[in-house]
Structures are given as C-alpha cells and as structure tokens.
Coordinates of C-alpha atoms and ligand atoms in Angstrom, one line a residue:
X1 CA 0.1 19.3 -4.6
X2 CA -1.3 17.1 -7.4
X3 CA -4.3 15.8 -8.3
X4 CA -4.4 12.1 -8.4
X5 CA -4.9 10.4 -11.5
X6 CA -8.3 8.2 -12.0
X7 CA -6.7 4.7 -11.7
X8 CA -5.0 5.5 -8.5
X9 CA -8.2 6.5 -6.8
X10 CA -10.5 4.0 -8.2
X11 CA -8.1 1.8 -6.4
X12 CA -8.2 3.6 -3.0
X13 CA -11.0 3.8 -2.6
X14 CA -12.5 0.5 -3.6
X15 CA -9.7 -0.7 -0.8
X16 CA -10.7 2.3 1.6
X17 CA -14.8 1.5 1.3
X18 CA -14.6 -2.4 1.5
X19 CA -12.4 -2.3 4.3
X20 CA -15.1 -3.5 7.4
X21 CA -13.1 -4.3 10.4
X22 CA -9.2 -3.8 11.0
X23 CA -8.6 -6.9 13.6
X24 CA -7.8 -6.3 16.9
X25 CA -5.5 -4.1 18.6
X26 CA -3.1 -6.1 21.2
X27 CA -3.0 -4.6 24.3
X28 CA -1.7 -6.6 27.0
X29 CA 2.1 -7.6 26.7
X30 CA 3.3 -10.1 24.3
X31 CA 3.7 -13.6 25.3
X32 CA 7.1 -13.4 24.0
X33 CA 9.5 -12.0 22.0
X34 CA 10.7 -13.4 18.9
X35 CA 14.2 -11.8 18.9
X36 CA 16.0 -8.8 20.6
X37 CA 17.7 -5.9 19.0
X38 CA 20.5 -4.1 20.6
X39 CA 20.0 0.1 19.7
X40 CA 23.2 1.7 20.4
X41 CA 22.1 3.9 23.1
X42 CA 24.2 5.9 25.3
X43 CA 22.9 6.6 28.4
X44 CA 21.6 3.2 28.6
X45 CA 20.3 -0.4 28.4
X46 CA 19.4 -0.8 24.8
X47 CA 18.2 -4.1 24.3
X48 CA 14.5 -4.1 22.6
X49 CA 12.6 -6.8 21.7
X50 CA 11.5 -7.0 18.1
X51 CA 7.4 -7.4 17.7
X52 CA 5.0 -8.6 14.9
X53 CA 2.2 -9.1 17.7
X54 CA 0.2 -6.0 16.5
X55 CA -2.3 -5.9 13.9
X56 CA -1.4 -5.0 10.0
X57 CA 2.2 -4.2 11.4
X58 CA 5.5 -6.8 10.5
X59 CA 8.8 -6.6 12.5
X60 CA 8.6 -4.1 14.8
X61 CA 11.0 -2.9 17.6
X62 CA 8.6 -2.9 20.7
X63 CA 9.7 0.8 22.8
X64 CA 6.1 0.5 25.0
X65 CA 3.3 -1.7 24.7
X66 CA 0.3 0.4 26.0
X67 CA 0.0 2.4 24.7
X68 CA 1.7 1.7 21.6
X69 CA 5.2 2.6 21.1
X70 CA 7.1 0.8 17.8
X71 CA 9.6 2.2 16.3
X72 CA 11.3 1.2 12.6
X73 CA 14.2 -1.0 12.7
X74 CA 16.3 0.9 10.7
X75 CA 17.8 -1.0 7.9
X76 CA 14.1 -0.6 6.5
X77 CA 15.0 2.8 5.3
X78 CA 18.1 1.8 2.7
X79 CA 14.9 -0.4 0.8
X80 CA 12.8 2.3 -0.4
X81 CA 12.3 5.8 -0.2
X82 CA 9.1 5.2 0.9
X83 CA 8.6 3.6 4.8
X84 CA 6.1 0.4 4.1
X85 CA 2.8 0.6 6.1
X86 CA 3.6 -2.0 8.0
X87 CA 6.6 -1.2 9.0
X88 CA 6.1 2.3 9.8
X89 CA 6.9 3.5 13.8
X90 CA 3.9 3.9 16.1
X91 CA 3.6 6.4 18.7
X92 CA -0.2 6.9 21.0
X93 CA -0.3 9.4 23.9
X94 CA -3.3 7.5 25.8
X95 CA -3.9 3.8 25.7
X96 CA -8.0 3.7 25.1
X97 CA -7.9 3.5 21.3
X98 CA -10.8 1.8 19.5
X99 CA -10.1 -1.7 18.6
X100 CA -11.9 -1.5 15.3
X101 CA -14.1 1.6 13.7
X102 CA -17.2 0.8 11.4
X103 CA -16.6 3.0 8.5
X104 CA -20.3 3.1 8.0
X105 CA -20.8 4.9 11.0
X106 CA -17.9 6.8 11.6
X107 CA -18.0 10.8 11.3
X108 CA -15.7 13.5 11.4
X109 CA -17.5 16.8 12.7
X110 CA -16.6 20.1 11.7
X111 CA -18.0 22.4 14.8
X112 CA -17.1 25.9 16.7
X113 CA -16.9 29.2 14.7
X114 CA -18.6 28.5 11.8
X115 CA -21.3 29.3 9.4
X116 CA -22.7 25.8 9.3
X117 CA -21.9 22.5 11.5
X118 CA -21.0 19.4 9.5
X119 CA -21.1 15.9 10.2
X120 CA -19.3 14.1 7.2
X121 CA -19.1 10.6 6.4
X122 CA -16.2 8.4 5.1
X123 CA -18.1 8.5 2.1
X124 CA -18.5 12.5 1.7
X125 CA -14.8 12.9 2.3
X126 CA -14.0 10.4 -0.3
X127 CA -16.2 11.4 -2.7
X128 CA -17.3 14.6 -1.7
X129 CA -14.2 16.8 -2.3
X130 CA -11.0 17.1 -5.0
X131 CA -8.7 14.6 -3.5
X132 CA -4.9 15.3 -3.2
X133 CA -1.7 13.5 -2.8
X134 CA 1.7 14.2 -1.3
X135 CA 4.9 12.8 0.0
X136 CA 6.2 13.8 3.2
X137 CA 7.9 12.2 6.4
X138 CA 6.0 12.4 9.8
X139 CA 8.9 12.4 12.5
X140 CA 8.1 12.5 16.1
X141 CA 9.6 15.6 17.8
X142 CA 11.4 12.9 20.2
X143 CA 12.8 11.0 17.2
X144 CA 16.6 10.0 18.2
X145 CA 15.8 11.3 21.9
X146 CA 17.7 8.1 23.1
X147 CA 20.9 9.8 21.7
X148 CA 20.6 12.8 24.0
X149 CA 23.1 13.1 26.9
X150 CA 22.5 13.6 29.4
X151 CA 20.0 10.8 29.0
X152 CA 16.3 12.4 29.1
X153 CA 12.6 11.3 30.1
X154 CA 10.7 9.6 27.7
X155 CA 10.1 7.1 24.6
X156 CA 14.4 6.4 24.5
X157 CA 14.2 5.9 20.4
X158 CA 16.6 5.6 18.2
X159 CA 16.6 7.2 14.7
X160 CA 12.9 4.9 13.5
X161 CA 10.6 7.6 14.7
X162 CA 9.9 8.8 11.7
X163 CA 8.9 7.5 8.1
X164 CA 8.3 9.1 4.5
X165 CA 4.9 8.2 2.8
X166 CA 2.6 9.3 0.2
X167 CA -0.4 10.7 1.7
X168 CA -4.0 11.0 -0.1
X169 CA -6.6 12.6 1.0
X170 CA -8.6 15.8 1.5
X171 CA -7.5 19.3 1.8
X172 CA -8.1 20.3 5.0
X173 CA -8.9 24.3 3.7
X174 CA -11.8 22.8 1.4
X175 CA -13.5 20.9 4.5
X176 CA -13.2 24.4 6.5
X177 CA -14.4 25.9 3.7
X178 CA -17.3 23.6 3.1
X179 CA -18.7 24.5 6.6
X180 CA -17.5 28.3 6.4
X181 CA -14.9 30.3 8.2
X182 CA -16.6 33.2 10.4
X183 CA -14.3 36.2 10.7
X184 CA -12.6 36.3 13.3
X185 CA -11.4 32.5 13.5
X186 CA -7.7 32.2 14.9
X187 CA -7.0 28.7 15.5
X188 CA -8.6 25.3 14.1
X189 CA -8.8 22.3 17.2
X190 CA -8.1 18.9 16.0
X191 CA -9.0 15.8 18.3
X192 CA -9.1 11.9 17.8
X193 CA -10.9 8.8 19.0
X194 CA -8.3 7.3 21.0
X195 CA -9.4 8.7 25.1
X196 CA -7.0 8.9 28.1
X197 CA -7.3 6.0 30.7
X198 CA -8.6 8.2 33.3
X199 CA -11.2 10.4 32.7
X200 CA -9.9 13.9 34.5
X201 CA -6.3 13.0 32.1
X202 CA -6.6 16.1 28.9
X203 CA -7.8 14.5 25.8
X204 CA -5.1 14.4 22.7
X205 CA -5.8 17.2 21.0
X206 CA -3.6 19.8 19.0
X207 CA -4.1 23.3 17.3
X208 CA -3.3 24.6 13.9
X209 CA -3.0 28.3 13.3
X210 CA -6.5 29.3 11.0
X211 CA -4.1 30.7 8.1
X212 CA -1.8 27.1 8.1
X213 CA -5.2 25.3 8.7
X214 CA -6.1 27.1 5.3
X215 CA -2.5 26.8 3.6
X216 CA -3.7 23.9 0.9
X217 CA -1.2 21.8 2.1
X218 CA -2.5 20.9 5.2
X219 CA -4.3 17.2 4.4
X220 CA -7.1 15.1 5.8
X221 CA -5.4 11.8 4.7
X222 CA -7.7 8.6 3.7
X223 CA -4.5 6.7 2.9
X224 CA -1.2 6.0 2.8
X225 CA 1.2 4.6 -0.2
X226 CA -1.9 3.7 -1.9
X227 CA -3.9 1.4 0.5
X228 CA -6.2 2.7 3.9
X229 CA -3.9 3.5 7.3
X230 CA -2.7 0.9 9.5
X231 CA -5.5 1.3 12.1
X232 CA -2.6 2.3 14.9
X233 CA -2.1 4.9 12.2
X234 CA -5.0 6.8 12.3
X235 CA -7.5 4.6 10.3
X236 CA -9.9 5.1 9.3
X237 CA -8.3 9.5 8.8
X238 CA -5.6 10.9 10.2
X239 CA -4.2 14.9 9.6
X240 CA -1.1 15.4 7.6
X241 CA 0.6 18.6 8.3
X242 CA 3.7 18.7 5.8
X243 CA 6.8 20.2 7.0
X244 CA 5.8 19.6 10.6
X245 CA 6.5 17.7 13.6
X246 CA 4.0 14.7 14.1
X247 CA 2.7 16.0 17.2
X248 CA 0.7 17.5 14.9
X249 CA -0.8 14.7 12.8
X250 CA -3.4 14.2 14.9
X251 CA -4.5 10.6 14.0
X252 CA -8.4 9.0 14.1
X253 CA -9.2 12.4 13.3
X254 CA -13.1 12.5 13.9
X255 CA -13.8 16.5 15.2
X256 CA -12.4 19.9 14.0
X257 CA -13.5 23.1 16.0
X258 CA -12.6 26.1 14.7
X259 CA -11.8 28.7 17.6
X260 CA -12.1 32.2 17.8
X261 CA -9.6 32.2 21.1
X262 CA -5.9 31.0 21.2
X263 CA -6.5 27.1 22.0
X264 CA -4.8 26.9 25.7
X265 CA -5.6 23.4 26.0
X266 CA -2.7 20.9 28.2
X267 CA -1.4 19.7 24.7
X268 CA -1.1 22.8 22.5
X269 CA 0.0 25.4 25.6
X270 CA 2.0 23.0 27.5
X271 CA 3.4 19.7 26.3
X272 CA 5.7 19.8 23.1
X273 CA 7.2 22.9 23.6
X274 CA 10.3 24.1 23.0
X275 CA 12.9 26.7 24.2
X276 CA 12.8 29.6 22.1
X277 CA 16.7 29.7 21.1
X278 CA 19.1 28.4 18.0
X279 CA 18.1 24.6 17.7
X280 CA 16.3 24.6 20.7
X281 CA 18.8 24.1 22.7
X282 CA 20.1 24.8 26.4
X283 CA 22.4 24.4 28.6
X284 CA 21.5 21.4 31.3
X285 CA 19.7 22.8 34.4
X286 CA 19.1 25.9 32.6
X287 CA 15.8 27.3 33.8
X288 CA 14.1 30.8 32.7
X289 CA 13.6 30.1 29.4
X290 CA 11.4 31.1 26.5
X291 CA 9.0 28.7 25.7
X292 CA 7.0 28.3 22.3
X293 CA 5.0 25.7 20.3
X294 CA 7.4 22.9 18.7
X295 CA 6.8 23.7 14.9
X296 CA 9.0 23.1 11.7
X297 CA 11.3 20.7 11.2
X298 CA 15.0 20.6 10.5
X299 CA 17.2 19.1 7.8
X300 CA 18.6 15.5 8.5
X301 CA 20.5 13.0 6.6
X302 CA 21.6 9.0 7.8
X303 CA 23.8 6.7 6.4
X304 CA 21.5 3.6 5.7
X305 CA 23.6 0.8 4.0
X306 CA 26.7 0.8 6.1
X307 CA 25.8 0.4 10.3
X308 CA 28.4 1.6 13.1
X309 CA 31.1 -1.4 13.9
X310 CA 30.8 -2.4 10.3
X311 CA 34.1 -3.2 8.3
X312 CA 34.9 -1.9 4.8
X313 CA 38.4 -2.3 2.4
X314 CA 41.0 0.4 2.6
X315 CA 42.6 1.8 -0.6
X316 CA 39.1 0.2 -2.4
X317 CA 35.8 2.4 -3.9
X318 CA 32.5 1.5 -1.5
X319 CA 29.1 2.7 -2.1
X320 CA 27.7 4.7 0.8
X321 CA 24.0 5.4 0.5
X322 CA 21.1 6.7 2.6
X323 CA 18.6 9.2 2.8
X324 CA 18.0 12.9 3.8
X325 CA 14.9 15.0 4.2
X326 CA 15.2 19.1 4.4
X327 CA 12.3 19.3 7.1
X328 CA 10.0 22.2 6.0
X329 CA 11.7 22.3 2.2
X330 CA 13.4 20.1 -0.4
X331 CA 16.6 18.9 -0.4
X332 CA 19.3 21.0 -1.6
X333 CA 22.7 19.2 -1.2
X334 CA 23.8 16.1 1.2
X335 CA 27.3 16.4 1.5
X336 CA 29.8 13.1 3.7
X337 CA 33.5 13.2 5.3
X338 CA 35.7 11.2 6.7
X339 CA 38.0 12.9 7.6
X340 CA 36.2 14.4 11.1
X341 CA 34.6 17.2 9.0
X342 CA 37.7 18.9 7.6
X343 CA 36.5 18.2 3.6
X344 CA 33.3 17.7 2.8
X345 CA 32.3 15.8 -0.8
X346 CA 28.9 15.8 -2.6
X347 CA 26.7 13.2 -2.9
X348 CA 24.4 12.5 -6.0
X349 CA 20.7 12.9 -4.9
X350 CA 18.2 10.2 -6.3
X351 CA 14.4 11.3 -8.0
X352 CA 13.0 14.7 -5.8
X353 CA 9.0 12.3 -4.5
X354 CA 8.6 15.9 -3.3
X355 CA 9.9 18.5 -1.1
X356 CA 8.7 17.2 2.4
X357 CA 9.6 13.7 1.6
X358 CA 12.7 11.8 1.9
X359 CA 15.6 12.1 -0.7
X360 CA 17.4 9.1 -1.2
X361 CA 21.2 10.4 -2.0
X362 CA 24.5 7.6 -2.8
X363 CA 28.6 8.1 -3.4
X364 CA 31.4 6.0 -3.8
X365 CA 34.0 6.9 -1.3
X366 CA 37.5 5.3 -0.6
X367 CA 39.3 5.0 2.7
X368 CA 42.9 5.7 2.2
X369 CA 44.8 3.1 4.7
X370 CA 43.9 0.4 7.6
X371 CA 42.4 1.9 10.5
X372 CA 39.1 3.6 12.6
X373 CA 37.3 6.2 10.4
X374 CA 33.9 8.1 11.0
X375 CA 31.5 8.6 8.5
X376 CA 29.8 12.2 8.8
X377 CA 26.8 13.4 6.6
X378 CA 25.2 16.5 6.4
X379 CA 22.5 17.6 4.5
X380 CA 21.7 21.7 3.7
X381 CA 18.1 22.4 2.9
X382 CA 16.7 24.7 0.5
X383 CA 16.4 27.4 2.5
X384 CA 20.3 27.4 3.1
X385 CA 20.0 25.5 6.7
X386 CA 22.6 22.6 7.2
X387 CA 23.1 20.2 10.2
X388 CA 25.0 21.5 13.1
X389 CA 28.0 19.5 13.9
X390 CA 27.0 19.7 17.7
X391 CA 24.2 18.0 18.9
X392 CA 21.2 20.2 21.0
X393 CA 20.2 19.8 24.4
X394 CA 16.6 20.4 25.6
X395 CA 14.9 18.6 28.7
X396 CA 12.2 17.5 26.3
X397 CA 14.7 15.6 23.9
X398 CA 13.1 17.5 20.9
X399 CA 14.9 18.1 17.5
X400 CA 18.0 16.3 17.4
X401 CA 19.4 16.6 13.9
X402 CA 23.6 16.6 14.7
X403 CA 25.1 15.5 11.8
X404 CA 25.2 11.6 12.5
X405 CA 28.6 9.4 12.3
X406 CA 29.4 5.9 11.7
X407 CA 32.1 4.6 13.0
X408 CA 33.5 1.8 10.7
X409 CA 36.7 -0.3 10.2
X410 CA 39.0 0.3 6.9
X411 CA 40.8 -3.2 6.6
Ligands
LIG1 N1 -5.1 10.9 18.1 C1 -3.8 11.0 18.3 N2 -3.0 11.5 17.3 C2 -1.7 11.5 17.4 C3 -1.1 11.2 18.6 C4 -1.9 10.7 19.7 O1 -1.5 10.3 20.8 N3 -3.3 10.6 19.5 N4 0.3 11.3 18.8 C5 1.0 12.2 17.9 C6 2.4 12.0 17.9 S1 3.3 12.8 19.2 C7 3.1 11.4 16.9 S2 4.8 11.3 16.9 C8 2.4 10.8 15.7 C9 2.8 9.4 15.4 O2 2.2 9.0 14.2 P1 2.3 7.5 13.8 O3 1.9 6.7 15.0 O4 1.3 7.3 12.6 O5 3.7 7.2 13.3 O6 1.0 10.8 15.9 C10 0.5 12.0 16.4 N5 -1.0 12.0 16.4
LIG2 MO1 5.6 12.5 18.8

C-alpha cells in the first residue's frame, strides 16, 4: 500500500474538512421516474426505473428505495477503470440512516479489549496517522443474484453491485494499535450510524478476525477517488477490507470493539453465510449443510462495450473490451471464445491500478460467417483460479462468478 504523495492529500483533505453538511437523504418514493431500464433477468420482471432523486448520486437504477438499493447501470464500467462516486451502487441493510453528520462532532470510538479507550475525531484520523491509498472493488456478495435460477430472495441485481475505487484513508492496524491490543483479543466488532427501524431488529454490525484486523491492508477510508464518500457511502468513514465481500465494509463506521470472544452477533453468525463446498454451491432443496462466514472473493470478468442482442459484421476485426478483477489477487490472464468454449484466445490486459482493483483487458476478434454467436470471457487469477463454466446455486444467491456470455448477431 502506498503512501500518498503531498498534493493529493492537501487536496483531500481541504475537501474532506470543509465539507459541512451532505444534503438530504430521499426517503420516501420518487415522484416519478425519469426513464425505465429493462435488466435481462430470468426469473423475472426486469423493468427498473432509472433514479437521480438521491443526493450526490447521477443516474441510477432504483432496486429499493428504503432503504437504499441503486445499482450501476452497466455501460458505466466500459468508461473508466474506476466506478465515479456518483455513480457507484448503493446497498443499506436498515433504513434509519442519518440525513447529514457534523464532522465537527462526529467520533469513531475504539472500545472493548483494550489498553486504552479512544474517542477520535475527523480531525485525529486525518491528521493523526500515516494515511494510505488503494484500489480495490467492493462487490456485494448478492451481486448478479438476479441471474440465479431458480430465482432467489432478495435485492434481484444485475451485474452493478459492485464498483472499483481508490480508497484513502487510515490503516485500520495503526488505530488498534494506537489504543492497544490486550492479549488475548480474537475478533475486532465494527458497527455504523445507520439503526434498524425497529428497535428489537440487530444493529448492522460485522467482525473481522484480530490478525486480518491487523493485516495493514485493512483501511479506515476518508475518501474515495480523491474527494469525501457519497454520504449513502459511508460518509463521513467507511471500512475497506480489500479482497473481501462488502458485507464487510461496514460504512458510517463510528465504533470498533475489540473482542476477546468469537463475535456471535445475528450479522456475523448468521446472515451472509455460505455453504462450505466448491463455489458455494448446492443442489436446490439441499439441506444439512456446512455453513461458514462469506469471505474472499472470486475471479470475474464482463464484456463491457458490446451488450447481449447487439449486432456486429462477419468476416470483419471488432474490438471487444471490458474488465476483470481476480477477487482476493491481481489479474493474471482474461482469456474470450466464441466458439461455446472449445478455443480460448488472450486478451491484452490494460495498466495493473492494483491487485484488488479492476483490470481493464481489450482484443480484436473476428466472427467467421452470418449467424448467432456467444461471447464467453474468463478471467484466471493469480493464484491459478479461473471462472467455472457452470454457474453456483446457493439459497442466499452469493458468489456468482460463471463465466458470462453475450449473445450477439454476426451480420
Ligand atoms: N453501516 C452499514 N455498512 C454496510 C452495510 C449496511 O447496511 N450498514 N451494508 C454492507 C453491504 S451488504 C454492502 S454490499 C456494502 C455496500 O457498499 P456501498 O453502498 O458503498 O456500495 O456496504 C456494507 N456496509
Ligand atoms: Mo451486500
């Protein structure tokens, strides 16, 4: 992780310590709907209307209202390697999230199994410890869950549940160490603002293991590609936990307590897990299984300037483009067909932003003769793991990452 250079800062955090308020949060339903979008969902309607009713956020495709569900329309991806802030998907657990936070008063407590309690302010985090910076994507473990069949419960997304950014902030091992470990610590607790609507509901709150707590990766972010977070982001700090699904990245971040007992809380023990078998996956109706934390991600790649249903011309060179992310590591090949998997080609990656970022990757590739053809991609990570060519199944809809097709035209 690097240390950011002087201008960089100076600029974040002149943005991050004038910023006062951060508008209001809508909550009721939008009046209307500008436009629809149409997600190409199996199991069902998927019609969505597109929203720019919420605050610091553009076009957005509205998945809940309260609490917050947006998800990135996804031709946003073939633009940049980086997701813009204000385009980047929304996700919220319980709908009583502060409208606005005054910076001035705001403080993140560092409590439980330690030498020394701490109450820090914005301006101690800012200033107070060796700021870092990092690309990485935050993907919801549901990301693409709309694709499962058969259809699950939940937010039905498409593939815009997840964005690359560059995170700055804090290490979260130097605030730990700042109020000091005691022996004995196994887990670190990490809880928000936002509240459930009733008060008996369990709190959002998620657990890190002490020694990935203490990793140096792990980040208290202050911002994101260089200006404050969006406040349905996480403003005013939110965790960054790279290589990790964003159940993780517990946002509005305002209290760490450091445990000396296995957290067994509804949101750690229960929700987001996973069957303990190859890519999470079982058979439908399949009960008696294994269950443990959701945890590392898994390579994916998408096709992002070409779209299902387009058409391209036979017998002529096209550019096929898009982007690929090896989950917990870099990158190491991203690899297209179209022939239905039977030869695979290489692609040429674009600049490595980092190994838990997005890699943008392009070819030219040439259909041979009139007719329907599907365009496969697979990326392998650096650890060797490639995309399956069958898609899981869990009842969760957690992990998809099939190798994706699109189904074009050659004319
Ligand atoms: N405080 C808080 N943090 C949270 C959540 C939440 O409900 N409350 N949801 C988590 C989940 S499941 C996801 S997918 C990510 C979404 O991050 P984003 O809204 O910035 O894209 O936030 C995570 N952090
Ligand atoms: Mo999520």
């Amino acid at each position: 992780m690097a240390e950011n250079g002087p201008l960089h800062h100076a600029i974040t955090r002149r943005r991050l310590l004038g910023a006062a308020g951060v508008g209001t949060l809508a909550l009721t339903a939008p009046s209307w709907a500008q436009t629809t979008i149409n997600l190409p969902l199996p199991g069902g309607p998927g019609t969505r209307p597109i929203t720019t009713d919420f605050p610091q956020k553009g076009q957005m495709i509205l998945q809940r209202t309260r609490p917050p569900l947006l998800e990135t329309p996804f031709e946003v991806f073939d633009k940049s390697v980086f997701t813009p802030n204000d385009q980047f998907y929304v996700r919220w657990h319980w709908a009583v999230i502060p409208t606005d936070i005054d910076i001035g008063k705001f403080s993140l407590r560092v409590r439980g199994h330690v030498n020394q309690t701490l109450s820090l302010s914005l301006n101690d985090i800012v200033h107070g410890l060796p700021s870092v910076q990092l690309a990485a994507v935050n993907q919801c473990s549901g990301n693409s869950r709309g694709f499962f069949q058969p259809r699950v419960p939940g937010g039905e997304w498409a593939n815009g549940a997840m964005g690359n950014a560059l995170w700055m902030g804090v290490r979260l091992k130097d605030v730990l160490d700042k109020a000091g470990v005691k022996p004995g610590a196994v887990q670190v607790r990490l809880t928000g603002l936002d509240e459930p609507v009733v008060a008996e509901a369990p709190h959002f709150m998620k657990a890190l293991d002490i020694d990935h707590a203490r990793d140096g990766e792990v980040m208290i972010a202050y911002a994101m590609n260089g200006e404050q977070l969006p406040l349905v982001n996480g403003f005013p700090l939110r965790l960054v936990v790279p290589g990790w699904y964003a159940t993780y990245w517990v946002k509005m971040l305002n209290d760490i307590e450091v445990l000396n007992v296995p957290d067994t809380n509804y949101w750690t023990k229960v929700a987001y897990t996973i069957p303990d078998t190859p890519h999470a996956s079982i058979k439908p109706g399949e009960t008696d299984v294994k269950m443990v934390p959701i945890n590392r991600m898994v390579p994916r790649s998408f096709v992002t300037n070409i779209a299902s249903g387009h058409s391209v011309k036979a017998a002529a060179p096209t550019t096929l483009r898009g982007i690929a992310f090896g989950g917990d590591c870099g990158v190491a090949s991203v690899e297209y067909s179209v022939d239905h998997g039977q030869n695979w080609r290489q692609t040429q990656l674009g600049k490595d932003e980092g190994k838990y970022g997005f890699r943008q990757w392009q070819t030219q590739f040439t259909l041979p003769s009139p007719g329907k053809y599907s365009l496969l991609t697979r990326c392998t990570n650096n650890n060797g793991v490639a995309q399956p060519d069958t898609p899981n199944w869990n009842p969760a809809g957690f992990m998809r990452n099939v190798v994706e097709s699109v189904e074009v035209i050659a004319v």
